[in-house]
CSV table of C-alpha atoms (C1' of nucleotides) in Angstrom, one decimal:
chain,number,residue,atom,x,y,z
A,181,MET,CA,133.1,26.5,-50.3
A,182,ARG,CA,133.2,27.1,-54.1
A,183,GLU,CA,130.4,29.7,-53.7
A,184,LYS,CA,132.1,31.5,-51.0
A,185,LEU,CA,135.3,31.6,-53.0
A,186,ASN,CA,133.5,32.8,-56.1
A,187,SER,CA,132.0,35.7,-54.3
A,188,TYR,CA,135.3,37.5,-54.5
A,189,PHE,CA,138.0,35.4,-56.1
A,190,SER,CA,136.3,34.4,-59.3
A,191,TYR,CA,137.6,37.6,-60.8
A,192,VAL,CA,141.1,37.0,-59.4
A,193,PHE,CA,141.8,33.4,-60.2
A,194,GLU,CA,141.4,31.2,-63.2
A,195,ASP,CA,138.7,28.5,-63.0
A,196,GLU,CA,141.2,25.6,-62.8
A,197,LEU,CA,143.0,27.3,-59.9
A,198,LEU,CA,139.6,27.9,-58.2
A,199,ASP,CA,138.9,24.2,-58.6
A,200,GLU,CA,142.3,23.2,-57.1
A,201,ILE,CA,141.7,25.6,-54.2
A,202,VAL,CA,138.4,24.0,-53.4
A,203,GLN,CA,140.1,20.6,-53.4
A,204,VAL,CA,143.1,21.3,-51.2
A,205,GLY,CA,142.1,24.3,-49.2
A,206,THR,CA,140.6,24.1,-45.7
A,207,TYR,CA,137.8,26.4,-44.7
A,208,LYS,CA,137.8,28.0,-41.3
A,209,LYS,CA,135.4,30.4,-39.6
A,210,LEU,CA,137.0,32.8,-37.1
A,211,ARG,CA,135.2,34.2,-34.0
A,212,GLU,CA,135.7,37.8,-33.1
A,213,ASN,CA,139.1,38.2,-31.3
A,214,GLU,CA,140.2,34.8,-32.3
A,215,LEU,CA,144.0,34.4,-32.6
A,216,LEU,CA,145.0,33.4,-36.1
A,217,VAL,CA,148.7,33.5,-35.9
A,218,ASP,CA,150.9,34.2,-32.9
A,219,LEU,CA,154.4,35.4,-32.6
A,220,GLY,CA,156.7,32.4,-32.9
A,221,ASP,CA,154.2,30.3,-34.8
A,222,GLN,CA,155.2,27.9,-37.5
A,223,ILE,CA,152.8,28.6,-40.3
A,224,LYS,CA,150.7,25.6,-41.4
A,225,GLY,CA,149.1,27.3,-44.4
A,226,VAL,CA,148.6,30.5,-46.2
A,227,PRO,CA,145.3,32.2,-45.4
A,228,LEU,CA,143.0,33.7,-48.0
A,229,LEU,CA,140.5,36.1,-46.4
A,230,LEU,CA,137.0,35.6,-47.7
A,231,ASN,CA,135.4,38.3,-45.6
A,232,GLY,CA,135.7,40.0,-42.2
A,233,ALA,CA,138.7,41.9,-40.9
A,234,ILE,CA,142.0,40.8,-39.4
A,235,LYS,CA,144.4,42.9,-37.4
A,236,ILE,CA,148.2,42.5,-37.9
A,237,VAL,CA,150.2,43.4,-34.9
A,238,ARG,CA,153.9,43.6,-34.2
A,239,GLU,CA,155.3,43.0,-30.8
A,240,ASP,CA,158.8,43.6,-29.4
A,241,LYS,CA,160.7,41.6,-26.8
A,242,LYS,CA,159.2,43.5,-23.9
A,243,GLY,CA,155.7,42.6,-25.0
A,244,GLU,CA,154.9,46.0,-26.3
A,245,GLU,CA,152.5,46.1,-29.2
A,246,MET,CA,152.1,48.1,-32.4
A,247,LEU,CA,149.4,47.8,-35.0
A,248,LEU,CA,150.8,47.3,-38.5
A,249,TYR,CA,147.7,47.1,-40.7
A,250,PHE,CA,144.4,45.4,-41.3
A,251,LEU,CA,143.6,42.7,-43.8
A,252,GLU,CA,140.3,42.8,-45.7
A,253,ARG,CA,138.4,40.5,-48.0
A,254,GLY,CA,140.6,39.3,-50.8
A,255,ASP,CA,143.8,39.9,-48.8
A,256,THR,CA,146.4,37.4,-47.7
A,257,CYS,CA,149.1,37.5,-45.1
A,258,ALA,CA,152.2,38.1,-47.3
A,259,SER,CA,154.6,37.4,-44.5
A,260,SER,CA,153.1,34.0,-44.1
A,261,PHE,CA,154.5,33.2,-47.5
A,262,ALA,CA,157.8,34.0,-46.0
A,263,SER,CA,157.4,31.7,-43.0
A,264,ALA,CA,155.8,29.0,-45.1
A,265,LEU,CA,158.5,28.8,-47.7
A,266,SER,CA,161.6,29.5,-45.6
A,267,SER,CA,160.0,27.7,-42.7
A,268,GLY,CA,161.1,30.6,-40.4
A,269,LYS,CA,159.2,32.3,-37.7
A,270,CYS,CA,156.5,34.9,-38.4
A,271,GLY,CA,157.3,37.9,-36.3
A,272,ILE,CA,153.7,39.1,-36.1
A,273,ARG,CA,150.4,38.3,-34.5
A,274,ALA,CA,147.1,38.1,-36.4
A,275,ILE,CA,143.8,38.6,-34.7
A,276,ALA,CA,140.3,38.6,-36.1
A,277,GLU,CA,138.7,42.0,-35.4
A,278,LYS,CA,135.3,40.5,-36.2
A,279,GLU,CA,133.9,37.2,-37.4
A,280,SER,CA,135.8,36.3,-40.5
A,281,GLU,CA,136.0,33.4,-43.0
A,282,VAL,CA,139.3,32.2,-44.4
A,283,ILE,CA,140.6,29.4,-46.6
A,284,PHE,CA,144.0,27.9,-45.7
A,285,LEU,CA,146.1,26.8,-48.6
A,286,PRO,CA,148.7,24.1,-48.1
A,287,VAL,CA,152.3,25.2,-48.3
A,288,GLU,CA,153.3,22.6,-50.9
A,289,LYS,CA,151.1,24.1,-53.5
A,290,LEU,CA,152.4,27.6,-53.5
A,291,ASP,CA,155.4,27.1,-55.7
A,292,GLU,CA,153.7,24.6,-57.9
A,293,TRP,CA,151.0,27.2,-58.7
A,294,LEU,CA,153.5,29.9,-59.5
A,295,VAL,CA,154.5,27.8,-62.4
A,296,LYS,CA,151.0,26.7,-63.4
A,297,TYR,CA,148.9,29.8,-63.1
A,298,LYS,CA,149.5,33.3,-64.2
A,299,SER,CA,146.7,34.6,-62.0
A,300,TRP,CA,148.4,33.1,-59.0
A,301,ARG,CA,151.7,34.8,-59.9
A,302,ASN,CA,149.9,38.1,-60.2
A,303,PHE,CA,148.1,37.5,-57.0
A,304,VAL,CA,151.3,36.7,-55.1
A,305,ILE,CA,153.3,39.6,-56.5
A,306,ASP,CA,150.3,41.9,-56.0
A,307,SER,CA,149.9,40.8,-52.4
A,308,TYR,CA,153.5,41.5,-51.6
A,309,ASN,CA,153.2,44.9,-53.2
A,310,VAL,CA,150.1,45.9,-51.3
A,311,ARG,CA,151.7,44.8,-48.1
A,312,LEU,CA,154.9,46.7,-48.8
A,313,ASN,CA,152.8,49.8,-49.5
A,314,GLU,CA,150.9,49.3,-46.3
A,315,MET,CA,154.1,49.1,-44.4
A,316,MET,CA,155.3,52.3,-46.0
A,317,GLU,CA,152.2,54.0,-44.9
A,318,THR,CA,152.7,52.7,-41.4
A,319,VAL,CA,156.2,54.1,-41.4
A,320,ASP,CA,154.8,57.4,-42.8
A,321,THR,CA,152.3,57.5,-40.0
A,322,LEU,CA,155.0,56.9,-37.3
A,323,ALA,CA,157.6,59.2,-38.8
A,324,PHE,CA,155.6,62.1,-40.0
A,325,MET,CA,152.4,62.4,-37.9
A,326,LYS,CA,151.7,63.5,-34.4
A,327,MET,CA,149.7,61.4,-32.0
A,328,ASP,CA,146.5,63.3,-32.5
A,329,GLU,CA,146.6,62.8,-36.3
A,330,ARG,CA,147.6,59.2,-35.8
A,331,LEU,CA,144.6,58.6,-33.5
A,332,TYR,CA,142.2,60.2,-35.9
A,333,LYS,CA,143.6,58.2,-38.8
A,334,TYR,CA,143.3,55.1,-36.7
A,335,LEU,CA,139.7,55.7,-35.9
A,336,THR,CA,138.6,56.4,-39.5
A,337,ASP,CA,140.7,53.6,-40.9
A,338,LYS,CA,139.2,51.1,-38.5
A,339,ALA,CA,135.7,52.3,-39.1
A,340,GLN,CA,136.2,51.8,-42.8
A,341,ILE,CA,137.6,48.3,-42.3
A,342,MET,CA,134.8,47.4,-39.9
A,343,ARG,CA,132.2,49.1,-42.1
A,344,GLU,CA,130.7,50.9,-39.2
A,345,THR,CA,130.5,54.6,-38.3
A,346,SER,CA,131.0,53.8,-34.6
A,347,LEU,CA,133.6,51.6,-32.9
A,348,ASN,CA,133.1,49.4,-29.9
A,349,THR,CA,136.4,49.7,-28.1
A,350,THR,CA,138.0,51.1,-25.0
A,351,HIS,CA,140.7,53.8,-24.7
A,352,GLN,CA,143.1,51.2,-23.4
A,353,ASP,CA,142.7,49.0,-26.5
A,354,ILE,CA,143.4,52.0,-28.7
A,355,ALA,CA,146.5,52.8,-26.6
A,356,TYR,CA,147.8,49.3,-27.2
A,357,ASP,CA,147.4,49.5,-31.0
A,358,LEU,CA,149.1,52.9,-31.2
A,359,HIS,CA,151.7,52.0,-28.6
A,360,THR,CA,151.0,54.9,-26.2
A,361,SER,CA,149.2,55.2,-22.9
A,362,ARG,CA,145.6,55.2,-22.0
A,363,VAL,CA,145.8,58.7,-20.5
A,364,VAL,CA,147.2,60.1,-23.7
A,365,VAL,CA,144.4,58.5,-25.8
A,366,SER,CA,141.7,59.8,-23.5
A,367,ARG,CA,143.2,63.3,-23.6
A,368,LEU,CA,143.4,63.4,-27.4
A,369,LEU,CA,140.0,61.7,-27.9
A,370,LYS,CA,138.4,64.4,-25.7
A,371,GLN,CA,140.2,67.0,-27.9
A,372,LEU,CA,138.7,65.4,-31.0
A,373,GLU,CA,135.3,65.4,-29.4
A,374,ASN,CA,135.7,69.1,-28.7
A,375,GLU,CA,136.5,69.7,-32.3
A,376,GLY,CA,133.3,67.9,-33.2
A,377,LYS,CA,134.9,65.1,-35.1
A,378,ILE,CA,133.8,62.3,-32.8
A,379,LYS,CA,131.4,61.6,-30.0
A,380,LEU,CA,132.4,59.6,-26.9
A,381,TYR,CA,130.4,57.0,-25.0
A,382,ARG,CA,131.4,54.3,-22.7
A,383,ASN,CA,133.0,51.4,-24.7
A,384,LYS,CA,132.0,53.2,-27.9
A,385,ILE,CA,133.2,56.0,-30.2
A,386,GLU,CA,131.0,57.5,-32.9
A,387,ILE,CA,132.8,59.1,-35.8
A,388,LEU,CA,131.0,62.2,-37.0
A,389,GLU,CA,133.4,63.4,-39.6
A,390,PHE,CA,135.5,61.3,-42.1
B,92,MET,CA,179.6,41.0,-66.9
B,93,ARG,CA,179.4,37.3,-66.4
B,94,GLU,CA,182.3,37.4,-64.0
B,95,LYS,CA,180.9,40.2,-61.9
B,96,LEU,CA,177.6,38.3,-61.8
B,97,ASN,CA,179.3,35.1,-60.8
B,98,SER,CA,181.0,36.6,-57.9
B,99,TYR,CA,177.8,36.6,-55.9
B,100,PHE,CA,174.9,35.3,-57.9
B,101,SER,CA,176.4,32.0,-59.1
B,102,TYR,CA,175.2,30.5,-55.9
B,103,VAL,CA,171.8,32.0,-56.2
B,104,PHE,CA,170.8,31.4,-59.9
B,105,GLU,CA,170.9,28.5,-62.2
B,106,ASP,CA,173.5,28.6,-65.0
B,107,GLU,CA,170.9,29.1,-67.7
B,108,LEU,CA,169.4,32.0,-65.9
B,109,LEU,CA,172.8,33.6,-65.4
B,110,ASP,CA,173.3,33.2,-69.2
B,111,GLU,CA,170.0,35.0,-69.9
B,112,ILE,CA,170.8,37.7,-67.4
B,113,VAL,CA,174.1,38.4,-69.2
B,114,GLN,CA,172.2,38.6,-72.5
B,115,VAL,CA,169.4,40.9,-71.6
B,116,GLY,CA,170.7,42.8,-68.6
B,117,THR,CA,172.3,46.2,-68.8
B,118,TYR,CA,175.3,46.9,-66.5
B,119,LYS,CA,175.6,50.3,-64.8
B,120,LYS,CA,178.2,51.8,-62.5
B,121,LEU,CA,176.8,54.3,-60.0
B,122,ARG,CA,178.8,57.2,-58.6
B,123,GLU,CA,178.6,58.0,-54.9
B,124,ASN,CA,175.4,59.9,-54.2
B,125,GLU,CA,174.0,59.1,-57.7
B,126,LEU,CA,170.3,59.1,-57.8
B,127,LEU,CA,169.0,55.7,-58.9
B,128,VAL,CA,165.3,56.0,-58.5
B,129,ASP,CA,163.3,59.2,-57.7
B,130,LEU,CA,159.9,59.6,-56.2
B,131,GLY,CA,157.4,59.5,-59.1
B,132,ASP,CA,159.7,57.6,-61.4
B,133,GLN,CA,158.4,55.0,-63.8
B,134,ILE,CA,160.7,52.0,-63.3
B,135,LYS,CA,162.5,51.0,-66.5
B,136,GLY,CA,164.1,47.8,-65.0
B,137,VAL,CA,164.7,45.8,-61.9
B,138,PRO,CA,168.1,46.4,-60.4
B,139,LEU,CA,170.4,43.6,-59.1
B,140,LEU,CA,173.0,45.0,-56.8
B,141,LEU,CA,176.4,43.5,-57.5
B,142,ASN,CA,178.3,45.5,-54.9
B,143,GLY,CA,178.2,48.8,-53.1
B,144,ALA,CA,175.4,50.2,-50.9
B,145,ILE,CA,172.1,51.9,-51.8
B,146,LYS,CA,170.0,54.0,-49.4
B,147,ILE,CA,166.2,53.7,-49.7
B,148,VAL,CA,164.4,56.8,-48.5
B,149,ARG,CA,160.7,57.6,-48.1
B,150,GLU,CA,159.5,61.1,-48.6
B,151,ASP,CA,156.1,62.7,-47.7
B,152,LYS,CA,154.3,65.5,-49.5
B,153,LYS,CA,156.0,68.2,-47.6
B,154,GLY,CA,159.4,66.9,-48.7
B,155,GLU,CA,160.3,65.5,-45.4
B,156,GLU,CA,162.5,62.4,-45.6
B,157,MET,CA,162.9,59.2,-43.6
B,158,LEU,CA,165.4,56.4,-44.2
B,159,LEU,CA,163.8,53.1,-44.8
B,160,TYR,CA,166.7,50.7,-45.2
B,161,PHE,CA,169.9,50.0,-47.1
B,162,LEU,CA,170.5,47.6,-49.9
B,163,GLU,CA,173.6,45.5,-50.1
B,164,ARG,CA,175.3,43.1,-52.5
B,165,GLY,CA,172.8,40.6,-53.7
B,166,ASP,CA,169.8,42.7,-52.9
B,167,THR,CA,167.2,44.0,-55.2
B,168,CYS,CA,164.6,46.7,-54.9
B,169,ALA,CA,161.5,44.7,-54.2
B,170,SER,CA,159.2,47.7,-54.6
B,171,SER,CA,160.5,48.1,-58.1
B,172,PHE,CA,158.9,44.8,-59.0
B,173,ALA,CA,155.7,46.5,-57.9
B,174,SER,CA,156.1,49.5,-60.1
B,175,ALA,CA,157.5,47.4,-62.9
B,176,LEU,CA,154.6,45.0,-63.1
B,177,SER,CA,151.7,47.2,-62.1
B,178,SER,CA,153.4,50.1,-63.9
B,179,GLY,CA,152.6,52.3,-61.0
B,180,LYS,CA,154.7,54.9,-59.2
B,181,CYS,CA,157.4,54.0,-56.8
B,182,GLY,CA,156.9,56.0,-53.7
B,183,ILE,CA,160.6,55.9,-52.7
B,184,ARG,CA,163.9,57.4,-53.6
B,185,ALA,CA,167.1,55.3,-54.0
B,186,ILE,CA,170.6,56.9,-53.8
B,187,ALA,CA,174.0,55.2,-54.0
B,188,GLU,CA,175.7,55.7,-50.7
B,189,LYS,CA,179.0,54.8,-52.3
B,190,GLU,CA,180.2,53.6,-55.7
B,191,SER,CA,178.1,50.7,-56.7
B,192,GLU,CA,177.5,48.3,-59.6
B,193,VAL,CA,174.1,47.2,-60.7
B,194,ILE,CA,172.5,45.1,-63.5
B,195,PHE,CA,169.2,46.2,-64.7
B,196,LEU,CA,166.8,43.5,-65.8
B,197,PRO,CA,164.1,44.2,-68.4
B,198,VAL,CA,160.6,44.2,-67.0
B,199,GLU,CA,159.3,41.7,-69.7
B,200,LYS,CA,161.5,38.9,-68.4
B,201,LEU,CA,160.3,38.9,-64.8
B,202,ASP,CA,157.1,36.9,-65.3
B,203,GLU,CA,158.7,34.6,-67.9
B,204,TRP,CA,161.5,33.7,-65.5
B,205,LEU,CA,159.0,32.9,-62.7
B,206,VAL,CA,157.7,30.1,-64.8
B,207,LYS,CA,161.1,28.9,-66.1
B,208,TYR,CA,163.4,29.1,-63.1
B,209,LYS,CA,162.9,27.8,-59.6
B,210,SER,CA,165.9,29.8,-58.5
B,211,TRP,CA,164.3,33.0,-59.8
B,212,ARG,CA,161.0,32.2,-57.9
B,213,ASN,CA,163.0,31.7,-54.7
B,214,PHE,CA,164.9,34.8,-55.3
B,215,VAL,CA,161.8,37.0,-55.9
B,216,ILE,CA,160.0,35.5,-52.9
B,217,ASP,CA,163.0,35.8,-50.7
B,218,SER,CA,163.6,39.4,-51.7
B,219,TYR,CA,160.1,40.3,-50.8
B,220,ASN,CA,160.4,38.6,-47.5
B,221,VAL,CA,163.7,40.3,-46.7
B,222,ARG,CA,162.2,43.6,-47.6
B,223,LEU,CA,159.1,43.1,-45.5
B,224,ASN,CA,161.3,42.1,-42.5
B,225,GLU,CA,163.4,45.3,-43.0
B,226,MET,CA,160.3,47.3,-43.0
B,227,MET,CA,159.1,45.7,-39.8
B,228,GLU,CA,162.4,46.5,-38.2
B,229,THR,CA,162.1,50.1,-39.4
B,230,VAL,CA,158.6,50.2,-37.7
B,231,ASP,CA,160.1,48.7,-34.6
B,232,THR,CA,162.7,51.3,-34.5
B,233,LEU,CA,160.2,54.1,-34.9
B,234,ALA,CA,157.6,52.7,-32.5
B,235,PHE,CA,159.8,51.3,-29.7
B,236,MET,CA,163.0,53.2,-29.6
B,237,LYS,CA,164.0,56.6,-28.4
B,238,MET,CA,166.0,58.9,-30.5
B,239,ASP,CA,169.3,58.2,-28.8
B,240,GLU,CA,168.9,54.5,-29.5
B,241,ARG,CA,167.8,55.1,-33.0
B,242,LEU,CA,170.8,57.3,-33.6
B,243,TYR,CA,173.2,54.7,-32.3
B,244,LYS,CA,171.6,51.9,-34.3
B,245,TYR,CA,171.8,54.1,-37.4
B,246,LEU,CA,175.5,54.7,-36.9
B,247,THR,CA,176.4,51.0,-36.4
B,248,ASP,CA,174.1,49.8,-39.1
B,249,LYS,CA,175.5,52.3,-41.6
B,250,ALA,CA,179.1,51.5,-40.6
B,251,GLN,CA,178.4,47.8,-41.3
B,252,ILE,CA,176.8,48.5,-44.7
B,253,MET,CA,179.7,50.7,-45.6
B,254,ARG,CA,182.3,48.3,-44.2
B,255,GLU,CA,184.0,51.1,-42.3
B,256,THR,CA,184.4,51.9,-38.6
B,257,SER,CA,184.1,55.6,-39.3
B,258,LEU,CA,181.5,57.5,-41.3
B,259,ASN,CA,182.0,60.6,-43.4
B,260,THR,CA,178.9,62.5,-42.8
B,261,THR,CA,177.5,65.6,-41.3
B,262,HIS,CA,175.0,66.0,-38.4
B,263,GLN,CA,172.5,67.6,-40.8
B,264,ASP,CA,172.6,64.5,-43.1
B,265,ILE,CA,171.9,62.2,-40.2
B,266,ALA,CA,169.1,64.5,-39.1
B,267,TYR,CA,167.5,64.1,-42.6
B,268,ASP,CA,167.7,60.3,-42.5
B,269,LEU,CA,166.2,60.1,-39.0
B,270,HIS,CA,163.7,62.8,-39.7
B,271,THR,CA,164.7,65.0,-36.8
B,272,SER,CA,166.6,68.3,-36.4
B,273,ARG,CA,170.4,68.9,-36.6
B,274,VAL,CA,170.4,70.3,-33.1
B,275,VAL,CA,168.9,67.1,-31.7
B,276,VAL,CA,171.4,65.0,-33.5
B,277,SER,CA,174.4,67.1,-32.3
B,278,ARG,CA,173.1,66.9,-28.7
B,279,LEU,CA,172.7,63.1,-28.8
B,280,LEU,CA,176.0,62.5,-30.6
B,281,LYS,CA,177.8,64.5,-27.9
B,282,GLN,CA,176.1,62.4,-25.4
B,283,LEU,CA,177.2,59.2,-27.2
B,284,GLU,CA,180.7,60.6,-27.3
B,285,ASN,CA,180.6,61.2,-23.5
B,286,GLU,CA,179.6,57.6,-23.0
B,287,GLY,CA,182.7,56.6,-25.0
B,288,LYS,CA,180.8,54.9,-27.8
B,289,ILE,CA,181.9,57.2,-30.6
B,290,LYS,CA,184.4,60.0,-31.3
B,291,LEU,CA,183.4,63.1,-33.1
B,292,TYR,CA,185.4,65.0,-35.8
B,293,ARG,CA,184.4,67.5,-38.4
B,294,ASN,CA,182.6,65.6,-41.2
B,295,LYS,CA,183.5,62.3,-39.6
B,296,ILE,CA,182.3,60.1,-36.8
B,297,GLU,CA,184.4,57.2,-35.5
B,298,ILE,CA,182.6,54.4,-33.9
B,299,LEU,CA,184.4,52.9,-30.9
B,300,GLU,CA,181.9,50.4,-29.7
B,301,PHE,CA,179.6,48.1,-31.7
C,200,DT,C1',195.6,86.6,-46.2
C,201,DC,C1',190.9,88.0,-46.1
C,202,DT,C1',186.1,86.7,-46.4
C,203,DG,C1',182.1,84.2,-46.8
C,204,DT,C1',180.3,79.5,-46.0
C,205,DT,C1',179.8,75.2,-43.7
C,206,DT,C1',179.8,72.6,-39.7
C,207,DG,C1',179.3,71.8,-34.9
C,208,DG,C1',178.3,73.3,-29.8
C,209,DT,C1',175.3,75.1,-26.6
C,210,DA,C1',171.7,77.7,-24.0
C,211,DA,C1',167.0,78.8,-23.4
C,212,DC,C1',162.6,77.9,-24.3
C,213,DA,C1',158.2,75.6,-26.4
C,214,DT,C1',155.7,71.6,-27.4
C,215,DT,C1',154.6,66.9,-27.3
C,216,DT,C1',154.3,62.8,-25.1
C,217,DG,C1',154.5,59.9,-21.0
C,218,DT,C1',153.6,59.0,-15.9
C,219,DT,C1',151.4,59.1,-11.5
C,220,DA,C1',147.7,59.8,-8.9
C,221,DC,C1',143.0,60.2,-7.9
C,222,DA,C1',138.0,60.9,-8.5
C,223,DC,C1',133.8,59.1,-10.1
C,224,DA,C1',130.3,56.7,-12.8
C,225,DG,C1',128.7,52.5,-14.7
C,226,DT,C1',128.8,47.4,-14.6
C,227,DT,C1',129.4,43.0,-12.6
C,228,DT,C1',129.5,39.8,-8.9
C,229,DA,C1',128.9,38.0,-4.4
D,25,DT,C1',122.4,45.9,-1.8
D,26,DA,C1',127.3,46.1,-1.0
D,27,DA,C1',131.6,45.4,-2.8
D,28,DA,C1',134.8,44.9,-6.5
D,29,DC,C1',136.0,45.9,-10.9
D,30,DT,C1',136.2,48.5,-15.4
D,31,DG,C1',136.3,52.5,-18.0
D,32,DT,C1',136.8,57.5,-18.3
D,33,DG,C1',138.2,62.4,-17.0
D,34,DT,C1',141.6,65.3,-15.3
D,35,DA,C1',145.4,67.6,-12.8
D,36,DA,C1',150.2,67.9,-12.0
D,37,DC,C1',154.4,66.8,-13.1
D,38,DA,C1',158.5,64.5,-15.8
D,39,DA,C1',160.9,63.4,-19.8
D,40,DA,C1',161.8,63.6,-24.6
D,41,DT,C1',162.0,66.1,-28.6
D,42,DG,C1',161.7,70.2,-31.4
D,43,DT,C1',162.8,75.3,-32.2
D,44,DT,C1',165.3,79.6,-32.2
D,45,DA,C1',169.2,82.0,-31.6
D,46,DC,C1',173.9,82.7,-31.3
D,47,DC,C1',178.9,81.7,-31.2
D,48,DA,C1',183.2,79.8,-32.8
D,49,DA,C1',186.1,76.7,-35.4
D,50,DA,C1',187.2,74.8,-39.8
D,51,DC,C1',187.3,75.2,-44.5
D,52,DA,C1',187.1,77.1,-49.4
D,53,DG,C1',187.8,80.4,-52.7
D,54,DA,C1',189.4,84.8,-54.2
DNA sequence: TCTGTTTGGTAACATTTGTTACACAGTTTA
DNA sequence: TAAACTGTGTAACAAATGTTACCAAACAGA
């Protein structure tokens, strides 16, 4: 575990903190599409993402979904701090987009480490800021962009997160993430294909232009 | 200043922290519509809102606006922590919706206090969480609600923040906040009036039903 | 009072997005 | 292999939102 942690976090955390994490953290490997956090879940620990990609989704009462953002290596789920400390509910769903490795940190340590480690304070504050900025970008997307732009942004963002130039997905799945209908997605994808930006296959979309 | 601070924050902060705040904070009174933070601003200090109401607005490159949320008594601008600590740009604009009083805290103290005061740690974490939740609600609004619902929610939310049952505003100003056009706002307001939920006057909207 | 400006109402039309329906091809299962 | 299911393409239509244009009332300043 120490090695896996080092691969990214050795530049983020002090050595003593890394040691503590190894001692109290629990390692978990997530399968593709594994559910990490569900809507009303009580958070058991704060996840540190070692590698992979995790999708964070918001859902309303009627069960309608909306993608908020993706987590990458080095990220943590800031709103789990919330639920962890105020022991409230989470309000989001987290799903592994591909095989991923995480370390869960026990809730009790969070406050203790804020006092003890400057690198932990920086990490926590930084995580919140990154997350707030992501949320602002999500708002920008919804408020200022039309569906065709949103779709193209979605495809290129996701390709980057997944480190692939083509995505294995269906039109219906995209429609869920963007909170629109399958027909609309098919229509706009076809349009993007005609513009030469992507190429469509069954269950697969190749991105030609970033 | 100590008294003004006590009126709300005596239940939030330890006495020693309140003392420190009185020593190093700078008090400022904001006029209605006074600009507190602008887009590319370098943050000089973190604001604590003693009373009043502050509007936080996002703007894109083309100068198009979108209301994110309101700050109330006891709130702070979480994304100013961001800019304060990482000395980056802010990405938002903050405007006093009515006369308000704030205390600015110097950037240097923020980290120091995290170590020293548990109440400060709680406050910072809490503020971030509240802000993240507000952002999620904003996303919900944009993703799941139609313009007529958004408009009605805007009116009732704003009335609550302002502690008034009628709002002094123009259709155009509402259109800016919701990022739509004046004509659309007028149309939907008229519809709400026909449904008996509001009453329209020049420069004023009375809310009949919450 | 006269005049220009701000604000709000409304019609007509354009564009974007959502919905329903159906065809067809590829894939899986019996 | 036949039947059922899944994924995609497309047309036709409906609803929501955005745009342009114009009018009239309220207001502000000279």
